[in-house]
Amino acid sequence: MSETRALLEVNQLMVFYENALAVNNVSLQCKERAVTGVFGSNSAGKTTLMYAISGIIEYYKKQEQMKGGERISWFGQILFNGEDILPLKPSLRAKRGIVLCPERRRIFVESTTLENLKIGGYLATKSQAKKTLAYVLEIFPELRRLKGRHGGFLSGGEQQMLAIGRALMAQPKLLILDEPLLGLAPLVEIRLAKVIREINRELGLTILVSEQYARPILPVVDFCYVLENGSTVWEGCEADFKDNPDVMDAYFGGM
Ligand code: ATP
């Protein structure tokens, strides 16, 4: 993968919630048109990392300040297309193509499937929105018959399809999927992992995906990082993991 350029480069990122270190000196790269995985158990720091990259951390920080809650601070560098984006607001990062599909989907439960998708397309031109909507309905045909159904009445798998579809409508250059397989049935996990690979291949889209359990998603990941207590404890590709049974046992329950 060394010949491919990194679209995203995170250098020595630290994120603190008050005095607690949630992301500790993490560096990672997302190569262009590759699927990069971040694995780690509960509280490893995956969501905090995704929030820092997408900029949502800033919104989160403001909310905490307004509540008089804890201080959130961060240090380090996040380069996207060579530009340091850490000072940029989340909306400006989204305009540059960094789109987060958040953990637990966060779809608009009182809006219909179609409305959810259309809301996702707010940054797209009319023709982009039309083309992407057709693509989303092609990769997730089950959403066709659910167009008029409210988000809150969809199953977990359908909601996740909708969340990914909505994120695609925003015309990402880097699609960030935070635990997309969380709480889904094994067959739906396999299906979604395959679709993630299809999206990556068909659109040439760079994808960063986090998961607690690597097993269902590992086959579609080109390179991955393992986080533990906020720090990177391992990095490599699937073959590297398979050559290290101790790591497999520790982080993936063996293979
Ligand atoms: P999960 O799989 O449970 O979502 P995660 O790997 O995404 O876990 P984070 O949610 O990023 O991990 O949490 C990293 C650390 O930061 C944890 O110790 C967590 O308790 C802490 N943390 C997260 N959000 C907050 C917050 N708002 N205030 C204080 N600590 C927080």
Short mmCIF file of N, CA, C and O in Angstrom, two decimals, residues 54-183:
data_model
loop_
_atom_site.label_atom_id
_atom_site.label_comp_id
_atom_site.label_asym_id
_atom_site.label_seq_id
_atom_site.Cartn_x
_atom_site.Cartn_y
_atom_site.Cartn_z
N SER A 54 -13.91 14.00 12.26
CA SER A 54 -15.04 14.64 11.59
C SER A 54 -15.30 16.05 12.12
O SER A 54 -16.03 16.82 11.50
N GLY A 55 -14.72 16.35 13.28
CA GLY A 55 -14.91 17.68 13.85
C GLY A 55 -16.07 17.73 14.83
O GLY A 55 -16.29 18.76 15.49
N ILE A 56 -16.82 16.65 14.93
CA ILE A 56 -17.98 16.63 15.84
C ILE A 56 -17.52 16.89 17.27
O ILE A 56 -18.28 17.38 18.10
N ILE A 57 -16.27 16.59 17.54
CA ILE A 57 -15.73 16.79 18.89
C ILE A 57 -15.88 18.27 19.32
O ILE A 57 -16.12 18.56 20.48
N GLU A 58 -15.79 19.16 18.32
CA GLU A 58 -15.90 20.59 18.64
C GLU A 58 -17.33 20.93 19.07
O GLU A 58 -17.55 21.66 20.04
N TYR A 59 -18.29 20.35 18.38
CA TYR A 59 -19.70 20.55 18.69
C TYR A 59 -19.99 19.99 20.10
O TYR A 59 -20.65 20.62 20.93
N TYR A 60 -19.41 18.83 20.35
CA TYR A 60 -19.54 18.13 21.61
C TYR A 60 -18.95 18.98 22.75
O TYR A 60 -19.52 19.14 23.82
N LYS A 61 -17.81 19.58 22.44
CA LYS A 61 -17.12 20.43 23.42
C LYS A 61 -18.00 21.64 23.78
O LYS A 61 -18.16 21.98 24.95
N LYS A 62 -18.62 22.24 22.75
CA LYS A 62 -19.48 23.40 23.00
C LYS A 62 -20.67 23.02 23.85
O LYS A 62 -21.06 23.74 24.76
N GLN A 63 -21.24 21.85 23.55
CA GLN A 63 -22.40 21.37 24.33
C GLN A 63 -22.01 21.22 25.80
O GLN A 63 -22.73 21.63 26.69
N GLU A 64 -20.84 20.62 26.01
CA GLU A 64 -20.36 20.40 27.38
C GLU A 64 -20.14 21.73 28.08
O GLU A 64 -20.49 21.90 29.25
N GLN A 65 -19.58 22.71 27.34
CA GLN A 65 -19.32 24.03 27.93
C GLN A 65 -20.62 24.69 28.35
O GLN A 65 -20.73 25.26 29.43
N MET A 66 -21.63 24.56 27.47
CA MET A 66 -22.92 25.19 27.77
C MET A 66 -23.56 24.58 29.00
O MET A 66 -24.23 25.25 29.78
N LYS A 67 -23.34 23.30 29.18
CA LYS A 67 -23.90 22.60 30.35
C LYS A 67 -23.05 22.85 31.59
O LYS A 67 -23.38 22.37 32.67
N GLY A 68 -21.91 23.52 31.40
CA GLY A 68 -20.98 23.69 32.51
C GLY A 68 -20.28 22.38 32.84
O GLY A 68 -19.79 22.17 33.95
N GLY A 69 -20.22 21.50 31.85
CA GLY A 69 -19.62 20.17 32.07
C GLY A 69 -18.12 20.17 31.87
O GLY A 69 -17.46 21.21 31.95
N GLU A 70 -17.60 18.99 31.58
CA GLU A 70 -16.15 18.82 31.54
C GLU A 70 -15.51 19.53 30.35
O GLU A 70 -16.14 19.76 29.33
N ARG A 71 -14.24 19.85 30.52
CA ARG A 71 -13.50 20.48 29.43
C ARG A 71 -12.94 19.40 28.53
O ARG A 71 -12.37 18.43 28.99
N ILE A 72 -13.15 19.60 27.24
CA ILE A 72 -12.61 18.64 26.28
C ILE A 72 -11.50 19.38 25.51
O ILE A 72 -11.69 20.50 25.07
N SER A 73 -10.34 18.77 25.41
CA SER A 73 -9.25 19.41 24.67
C SER A 73 -8.52 18.40 23.83
O SER A 73 -8.58 17.19 24.09
N TRP A 74 -7.86 18.90 22.78
CA TRP A 74 -7.13 17.99 21.90
C TRP A 74 -5.88 18.65 21.35
O TRP A 74 -5.79 19.87 21.28
N PHE A 75 -4.95 17.81 20.97
CA PHE A 75 -3.66 18.25 20.45
C PHE A 75 -3.26 17.31 19.32
O PHE A 75 -3.69 16.15 19.30
N GLY A 76 -2.42 17.80 18.46
CA GLY A 76 -1.92 16.94 17.38
C GLY A 76 -2.24 17.55 16.04
O GLY A 76 -2.49 18.76 15.94
N GLN A 77 -2.26 16.71 15.03
CA GLN A 77 -2.46 17.22 13.67
C GLN A 77 -3.33 16.22 12.90
O GLN A 77 -3.14 15.00 13.02
N ILE A 78 -4.30 16.76 12.15
CA ILE A 78 -5.07 15.88 11.25
C ILE A 78 -5.00 16.51 9.86
O ILE A 78 -5.53 17.60 9.64
N LEU A 79 -4.33 15.82 8.97
CA LEU A 79 -4.18 16.33 7.60
C LEU A 79 -5.15 15.61 6.69
O LEU A 79 -5.21 14.37 6.68
N PHE A 80 -5.93 16.40 5.93
CA PHE A 80 -6.82 15.81 4.93
C PHE A 80 -6.43 16.43 3.60
O PHE A 80 -6.45 17.66 3.47
N ASN A 81 -6.05 15.59 2.66
CA ASN A 81 -5.53 16.12 1.39
C ASN A 81 -4.38 17.08 1.63
O ASN A 81 -4.25 18.08 0.94
N GLY A 82 -3.62 16.84 2.66
CA GLY A 82 -2.46 17.68 2.97
C GLY A 82 -2.78 18.94 3.78
O GLY A 82 -1.87 19.63 4.24
N GLU A 83 -4.06 19.22 3.99
CA GLU A 83 -4.46 20.43 4.73
C GLU A 83 -4.73 20.09 6.20
O GLU A 83 -5.38 19.08 6.48
N ASP A 84 -4.22 20.92 7.11
CA ASP A 84 -4.48 20.68 8.53
C ASP A 84 -5.93 21.09 8.83
O ASP A 84 -6.27 22.28 8.80
N ILE A 85 -6.77 20.11 9.11
CA ILE A 85 -8.20 20.41 9.26
C ILE A 85 -8.62 20.57 10.72
O ILE A 85 -9.77 20.89 11.00
N LEU A 86 -7.71 20.33 11.62
CA LEU A 86 -8.09 20.38 13.05
C LEU A 86 -8.73 21.72 13.43
O LEU A 86 -9.69 21.73 14.20
N PRO A 87 -8.27 22.85 12.86
CA PRO A 87 -8.95 24.10 13.21
C PRO A 87 -10.30 24.30 12.52
O PRO A 87 -11.02 25.25 12.84
N LEU A 88 -10.68 23.44 11.58
CA LEU A 88 -11.91 23.66 10.81
C LEU A 88 -13.16 23.15 11.53
O LEU A 88 -13.14 22.10 12.15
N LYS A 89 -14.24 23.92 11.37
CA LYS A 89 -15.54 23.52 11.94
C LYS A 89 -16.02 22.23 11.25
O LYS A 89 -15.67 21.99 10.09
N PRO A 90 -16.89 21.46 11.93
CA PRO A 90 -17.39 20.23 11.30
C PRO A 90 -18.03 20.47 9.94
O PRO A 90 -17.85 19.68 9.01
N SER A 91 -18.76 21.60 9.80
CA SER A 91 -19.45 21.85 8.52
C SER A 91 -18.44 22.04 7.38
O SER A 91 -18.66 21.59 6.26
N LEU A 92 -17.31 22.69 7.71
CA LEU A 92 -16.30 22.89 6.66
C LEU A 92 -15.60 21.57 6.32
O LEU A 92 -15.22 21.33 5.18
N ARG A 93 -15.47 20.72 7.33
CA ARG A 93 -14.86 19.41 7.04
C ARG A 93 -15.81 18.60 6.16
O ARG A 93 -15.38 17.89 5.25
N ALA A 94 -17.12 18.70 6.46
CA ALA A 94 -18.10 17.98 5.63
C ALA A 94 -18.04 18.49 4.20
O ALA A 94 -18.10 17.70 3.24
N LYS A 95 -17.88 19.80 4.05
CA LYS A 95 -17.80 20.36 2.68
C LYS A 95 -16.58 19.85 1.95
O LYS A 95 -16.59 19.70 0.74
N ARG A 96 -15.53 19.55 2.69
CA ARG A 96 -14.33 19.01 2.05
C ARG A 96 -14.48 17.51 1.75
O ARG A 96 -13.63 16.91 1.14
N GLY A 97 -15.55 16.93 2.29
CA GLY A 97 -15.83 15.52 1.94
C GLY A 97 -15.63 14.54 3.07
O GLY A 97 -15.62 13.33 2.86
N ILE A 98 -15.46 15.05 4.31
CA ILE A 98 -15.32 14.14 5.45
C ILE A 98 -16.71 13.93 6.04
O ILE A 98 -17.30 14.86 6.61
N VAL A 99 -17.25 12.75 5.88
CA VAL A 99 -18.64 12.50 6.28
C VAL A 99 -18.68 11.35 7.28
O VAL A 99 -18.20 10.26 7.00
N LEU A 100 -19.26 11.64 8.44
CA LEU A 100 -19.35 10.63 9.50
C LEU A 100 -20.71 9.96 9.50
O LEU A 100 -21.75 10.64 9.50
N CYS A 101 -20.71 8.66 9.52
CA CYS A 101 -21.94 7.89 9.73
C CYS A 101 -21.83 7.40 11.18
O CYS A 101 -21.05 6.49 11.47
N PRO A 102 -22.53 8.05 12.10
CA PRO A 102 -22.23 7.85 13.52
C PRO A 102 -22.65 6.51 14.10
O PRO A 102 -23.50 5.81 13.53
N GLU A 103 -22.05 6.20 15.23
CA GLU A 103 -22.41 5.00 15.98
C GLU A 103 -23.90 5.06 16.34
O GLU A 103 -24.43 6.14 16.58
N ARG A 104 -24.56 3.95 16.36
CA ARG A 104 -26.00 3.83 16.64
C ARG A 104 -26.85 4.63 15.65
O ARG A 104 -27.90 5.16 15.97
N ARG A 105 -26.29 4.76 14.44
CA ARG A 105 -26.99 5.28 13.25
C ARG A 105 -27.48 6.72 13.30
O ARG A 105 -27.33 7.47 12.36
N ARG A 106 -28.18 7.10 14.41
CA ARG A 106 -28.68 8.48 14.52
C ARG A 106 -29.46 8.94 13.29
O ARG A 106 -29.26 10.06 12.81
N ILE A 107 -30.31 8.11 12.78
CA ILE A 107 -31.16 8.57 11.68
C ILE A 107 -32.29 9.42 12.27
O ILE A 107 -32.52 9.41 13.48
N PHE A 108 -32.99 10.15 11.41
CA PHE A 108 -34.09 10.99 11.90
C PHE A 108 -35.34 10.10 11.97
O PHE A 108 -35.91 9.75 10.93
N VAL A 109 -35.71 9.74 13.19
CA VAL A 109 -36.75 8.72 13.35
C VAL A 109 -38.14 9.20 12.93
O VAL A 109 -39.00 8.42 12.57
N GLU A 110 -38.32 10.54 12.96
CA GLU A 110 -39.65 11.05 12.61
C GLU A 110 -39.76 11.43 11.14
O GLU A 110 -40.79 11.92 10.69
N SER A 111 -38.67 11.25 10.42
CA SER A 111 -38.70 11.51 8.98
C SER A 111 -38.74 10.17 8.25
O SER A 111 -38.29 9.15 8.78
N THR A 112 -39.26 10.21 7.04
CA THR A 112 -39.32 8.96 6.26
C THR A 112 -37.93 8.61 5.73
O THR A 112 -37.01 9.44 5.77
N THR A 113 -37.85 7.39 5.22
CA THR A 113 -36.60 6.93 4.61
C THR A 113 -36.14 7.92 3.53
O THR A 113 -34.99 8.36 3.52
N LEU A 114 -37.07 8.29 2.65
CA LEU A 114 -36.72 9.19 1.55
C LEU A 114 -36.29 10.56 2.08
O LEU A 114 -35.31 11.14 1.62
N GLU A 115 -37.02 11.05 3.09
CA GLU A 115 -36.65 12.35 3.67
C GLU A 115 -35.26 12.29 4.29
O GLU A 115 -34.46 13.20 4.12
N ASN A 116 -34.97 11.19 5.00
CA ASN A 116 -33.63 11.02 5.58
C ASN A 116 -32.57 11.12 4.50
O ASN A 116 -31.55 11.78 4.66
N LEU A 117 -32.82 10.43 3.39
CA LEU A 117 -31.83 10.42 2.30
C LEU A 117 -31.69 11.82 1.71
O LEU A 117 -30.58 12.29 1.44
N LYS A 118 -32.82 12.50 1.54
CA LYS A 118 -32.78 13.83 0.93
C LYS A 118 -32.04 14.82 1.85
O LYS A 118 -31.29 15.66 1.39
N ILE A 119 -32.26 14.67 3.16
CA ILE A 119 -31.56 15.55 4.12
C ILE A 119 -30.05 15.33 3.98
O ILE A 119 -29.26 16.27 3.99
N GLY A 120 -29.67 14.06 3.81
CA GLY A 120 -28.24 13.74 3.64
C GLY A 120 -27.64 14.42 2.42
O GLY A 120 -26.45 14.70 2.38
N GLY A 121 -28.49 14.71 1.44
CA GLY A 121 -27.98 15.29 0.19
C GLY A 121 -27.92 16.80 0.19
O GLY A 121 -27.81 17.42 -0.87
N TYR A 122 -27.94 17.42 1.38
CA TYR A 122 -28.02 18.89 1.40
C TYR A 122 -26.79 19.56 0.81
O TYR A 122 -26.84 20.70 0.35
N LEU A 123 -25.66 18.83 0.77
CA LEU A 123 -24.45 19.43 0.20
C LEU A 123 -24.30 19.10 -1.29
O LEU A 123 -23.39 19.59 -1.95
N ALA A 124 -25.18 18.25 -1.78
CA ALA A 124 -25.03 17.77 -3.15
C ALA A 124 -25.77 18.69 -4.13
O ALA A 124 -26.72 19.38 -3.76
N THR A 125 -25.31 18.68 -5.38
CA THR A 125 -26.07 19.37 -6.41
C THR A 125 -27.28 18.49 -6.73
O THR A 125 -27.32 17.31 -6.34
N LYS A 126 -28.23 19.05 -7.48
CA LYS A 126 -29.45 18.29 -7.82
C LYS A 126 -29.09 17.01 -8.56
O LYS A 126 -29.62 15.93 -8.28
N SER A 127 -28.18 17.13 -9.50
CA SER A 127 -27.87 15.94 -10.31
C SER A 127 -27.07 14.92 -9.50
O SER A 127 -27.27 13.72 -9.64
N GLN A 128 -26.19 15.40 -8.61
CA GLN A 128 -25.47 14.46 -7.73
C GLN A 128 -26.47 13.72 -6.84
O GLN A 128 -26.38 12.51 -6.65
N ALA A 129 -27.41 14.48 -6.27
CA ALA A 129 -28.39 13.88 -5.35
C ALA A 129 -29.21 12.81 -6.07
O ALA A 129 -29.45 11.72 -5.54
N LYS A 130 -29.61 13.12 -7.31
CA LYS A 130 -30.43 12.18 -8.08
C LYS A 130 -29.64 10.90 -8.37
O LYS A 130 -30.13 9.78 -8.16
N LYS A 131 -28.40 11.09 -8.79
CA LYS A 131 -27.55 9.95 -9.15
C LYS A 131 -27.25 9.10 -7.90
O LYS A 131 -27.33 7.87 -7.93
N THR A 132 -26.94 9.78 -6.81
CA THR A 132 -26.59 9.03 -5.59
C THR A 132 -27.80 8.31 -5.02
O THR A 132 -27.68 7.18 -4.54
N LEU A 133 -28.96 8.96 -5.09
CA LEU A 133 -30.18 8.31 -4.59
C LEU A 133 -30.42 7.01 -5.37
O LEU A 133 -30.71 5.96 -4.77
N ALA A 134 -30.24 7.07 -6.67
CA ALA A 134 -30.43 5.87 -7.49
C ALA A 134 -29.41 4.80 -7.09
O ALA A 134 -29.76 3.61 -6.98
N TYR A 135 -28.20 5.21 -6.81
CA TYR A 135 -27.15 4.26 -6.41
C TYR A 135 -27.48 3.62 -5.06
O TYR A 135 -27.36 2.40 -4.88
N VAL A 136 -27.92 4.45 -4.11
CA VAL A 136 -28.26 3.94 -2.77
C VAL A 136 -29.38 2.91 -2.86
O VAL A 136 -29.34 1.86 -2.22
N LEU A 137 -30.38 3.20 -3.71
CA LEU A 137 -31.50 2.27 -3.85
C LEU A 137 -31.09 1.01 -4.61
O LEU A 137 -31.73 -0.04 -4.48
N GLU A 138 -30.01 1.11 -5.35
CA GLU A 138 -29.49 -0.07 -6.06
C GLU A 138 -28.73 -0.98 -5.09
O GLU A 138 -28.92 -2.19 -5.08
N ILE A 139 -27.89 -0.37 -4.22
CA ILE A 139 -27.11 -1.22 -3.31
C ILE A 139 -27.96 -1.70 -2.13
O ILE A 139 -27.67 -2.73 -1.54
N PHE A 140 -28.99 -0.91 -1.79
CA PHE A 140 -29.90 -1.32 -0.71
C PHE A 140 -31.32 -1.38 -1.25
O PHE A 140 -32.15 -0.52 -0.94
N PRO A 141 -31.65 -2.38 -2.08
CA PRO A 141 -32.98 -2.41 -2.71
C PRO A 141 -34.11 -2.45 -1.70
O PRO A 141 -35.23 -1.99 -1.98
N GLU A 142 -33.82 -2.96 -0.48
CA GLU A 142 -34.90 -3.02 0.52
C GLU A 142 -35.39 -1.62 0.90
O GLU A 142 -36.53 -1.46 1.34
N LEU A 143 -34.58 -0.59 0.68
CA LEU A 143 -35.02 0.77 1.03
C LEU A 143 -36.09 1.29 0.06
O LEU A 143 -36.82 2.21 0.39
N ARG A 144 -36.17 0.68 -1.12
CA ARG A 144 -37.17 1.12 -2.11
C ARG A 144 -38.58 1.05 -1.55
O ARG A 144 -39.33 2.00 -1.57
N ARG A 145 -38.89 -0.14 -1.00
CA ARG A 145 -40.28 -0.31 -0.52
C ARG A 145 -40.48 0.39 0.83
O ARG A 145 -41.58 0.48 1.32
N LEU A 146 -39.39 0.89 1.41
CA LEU A 146 -39.50 1.55 2.71
C LEU A 146 -39.41 3.07 2.59
O LEU A 146 -39.31 3.77 3.59
N LYS A 147 -39.45 3.55 1.34
CA LYS A 147 -39.25 4.99 1.10
C LYS A 147 -40.14 5.88 1.97
O LYS A 147 -39.73 6.92 2.45
N GLY A 148 -41.40 5.43 2.12
CA GLY A 148 -42.36 6.27 2.84
C GLY A 148 -42.46 5.95 4.32
O GLY A 148 -43.24 6.57 5.05
N ARG A 149 -41.67 4.98 4.78
CA ARG A 149 -41.78 4.58 6.19
C ARG A 149 -40.90 5.47 7.08
O ARG A 149 -39.80 5.84 6.69
N HIS A 150 -41.40 5.78 8.27
CA HIS A 150 -40.61 6.61 9.18
C HIS A 150 -39.41 5.83 9.69
O HIS A 150 -39.49 4.61 9.93
N GLY A 151 -38.30 6.55 9.85
CA GLY A 151 -37.04 5.93 10.26
C GLY A 151 -37.17 5.09 11.51
O GLY A 151 -36.55 4.04 11.65
N GLY A 152 -38.01 5.59 12.44
CA GLY A 152 -38.19 4.90 13.72
C GLY A 152 -38.83 3.53 13.58
O GLY A 152 -38.78 2.72 14.51
N PHE A 153 -39.46 3.28 12.43
CA PHE A 153 -40.14 2.00 12.24
C PHE A 153 -39.32 1.01 11.42
O PHE A 153 -39.82 -0.04 11.03
N LEU A 154 -38.07 1.34 11.16
CA LEU A 154 -37.21 0.42 10.42
C LEU A 154 -36.49 -0.49 11.40
O LEU A 154 -36.27 -0.14 12.56
N SER A 155 -36.09 -1.67 10.90
CA SER A 155 -35.32 -2.58 11.75
C SER A 155 -33.90 -2.01 11.90
O SER A 155 -33.51 -1.07 11.18
N GLY A 156 -33.12 -2.62 12.80
CA GLY A 156 -31.75 -2.15 13.01
C GLY A 156 -30.93 -2.20 11.73
O GLY A 156 -30.22 -1.24 11.41
N GLY A 157 -31.06 -3.31 10.99
CA GLY A 157 -30.30 -3.45 9.74
C GLY A 157 -30.74 -2.41 8.71
O GLY A 157 -29.91 -1.80 8.04
N GLU A 158 -32.06 -2.20 8.62
CA GLU A 158 -32.57 -1.21 7.65
C GLU A 158 -32.12 0.19 8.04
O GLU A 158 -31.76 1.01 7.19
N GLN A 159 -32.11 0.46 9.34
CA GLN A 159 -31.65 1.78 9.80
C GLN A 159 -30.19 2.00 9.45
O GLN A 159 -29.78 3.09 9.07
N GLN A 160 -29.40 0.92 9.58
CA GLN A 160 -27.97 1.07 9.26
C GLN A 160 -27.78 1.30 7.76
O GLN A 160 -26.96 2.12 7.36
N MET A 161 -28.59 0.60 6.94
CA MET A 161 -28.51 0.82 5.49
C MET A 161 -28.87 2.28 5.20
O MET A 161 -28.21 2.94 4.39
N LEU A 162 -29.91 2.76 5.87
CA LEU A 162 -30.34 4.13 5.65
C LEU A 162 -29.25 5.12 6.09
O LEU A 162 -28.96 6.10 5.39
N ALA A 163 -28.60 4.81 7.22
CA ALA A 163 -27.55 5.72 7.71
C ALA A 163 -26.38 5.77 6.73
O ALA A 163 -25.84 6.85 6.45
N ILE A 164 -26.03 4.61 6.17
CA ILE A 164 -24.93 4.60 5.20
C ILE A 164 -25.37 5.33 3.92
O ILE A 164 -24.64 6.14 3.35
N GLY A 165 -26.61 5.07 3.51
CA GLY A 165 -27.16 5.74 2.32
C GLY A 165 -27.18 7.25 2.52
O GLY A 165 -26.79 8.01 1.63
N ARG A 166 -27.62 7.68 3.69
CA ARG A 166 -27.68 9.13 3.96
C ARG A 166 -26.28 9.73 3.90
O ARG A 166 -26.08 10.82 3.36
N ALA A 167 -25.30 9.01 4.45
CA ALA A 167 -23.92 9.52 4.42
C ALA A 167 -23.42 9.59 2.98
O ALA A 167 -22.73 10.55 2.60
N LEU A 168 -23.79 8.62 2.16
CA LEU A 168 -23.34 8.66 0.75
C LEU A 168 -23.95 9.86 0.01
O LEU A 168 -23.33 10.43 -0.87
N MET A 169 -25.19 10.20 0.40
CA MET A 169 -25.86 11.34 -0.24
C MET A 169 -25.08 12.64 -0.03
O MET A 169 -25.20 13.58 -0.81
N ALA A 170 -24.26 12.68 1.04
CA ALA A 170 -23.48 13.90 1.32
C ALA A 170 -22.21 13.97 0.48
O ALA A 170 -21.38 14.84 0.70
N GLN A 171 -22.04 13.07 -0.47
CA GLN A 171 -20.92 13.08 -1.42
C GLN A 171 -19.56 13.01 -0.71
O GLN A 171 -18.70 13.88 -0.88
N PRO A 172 -19.37 11.97 0.11
CA PRO A 172 -18.10 11.90 0.84
C PRO A 172 -16.90 11.62 -0.05
O PRO A 172 -17.03 10.97 -1.09
N LYS A 173 -15.76 12.14 0.41
CA LYS A 173 -14.47 11.70 -0.17
C LYS A 173 -13.82 10.73 0.81
O LYS A 173 -13.09 9.85 0.43
N LEU A 174 -14.13 10.98 2.10
CA LEU A 174 -13.74 10.03 3.15
C LEU A 174 -15.01 9.69 3.93
O LEU A 174 -15.61 10.56 4.55
N LEU A 175 -15.41 8.44 3.86
CA LEU A 175 -16.61 8.01 4.59
C LEU A 175 -16.15 7.36 5.89
O LEU A 175 -15.38 6.40 5.87
N ILE A 176 -16.63 7.91 7.01
CA ILE A 176 -16.26 7.36 8.31
C ILE A 176 -17.46 6.59 8.86
O ILE A 176 -18.54 7.16 9.06
N LEU A 177 -17.27 5.32 9.10
CA LEU A 177 -18.35 4.48 9.62
C LEU A 177 -17.98 4.07 11.03
O LEU A 177 -17.03 3.30 11.23
N ASP A 178 -18.73 4.58 12.02
CA ASP A 178 -18.42 4.25 13.41
C ASP A 178 -19.30 3.09 13.85
O ASP A 178 -20.51 3.23 13.99
N GLU A 179 -18.69 1.95 14.02
CA GLU A 179 -19.36 0.72 14.44
C GLU A 179 -20.64 0.43 13.64
O GLU A 179 -21.72 0.30 14.22
N PRO A 180 -20.53 0.32 12.33
CA PRO A 180 -21.74 0.11 11.51
C PRO A 180 -22.44 -1.23 11.75
O PRO A 180 -23.61 -1.38 11.42
N LEU A 181 -21.71 -2.19 12.33
CA LEU A 181 -22.32 -3.52 12.49
C LEU A 181 -22.88 -3.73 13.90
O LEU A 181 -23.40 -4.81 14.20
N LEU A 182 -22.79 -2.69 14.71
CA LEU A 182 -23.20 -2.81 16.12
C LEU A 182 -24.65 -3.29 16.26
O LEU A 182 -25.58 -2.70 15.72
N GLY A 183 -24.81 -4.38 16.98
CA GLY A 183 -26.15 -4.89 17.32
C GLY A 183 -26.88 -5.56 16.18
O GLY A 183 -28.08 -5.81 16.30
#
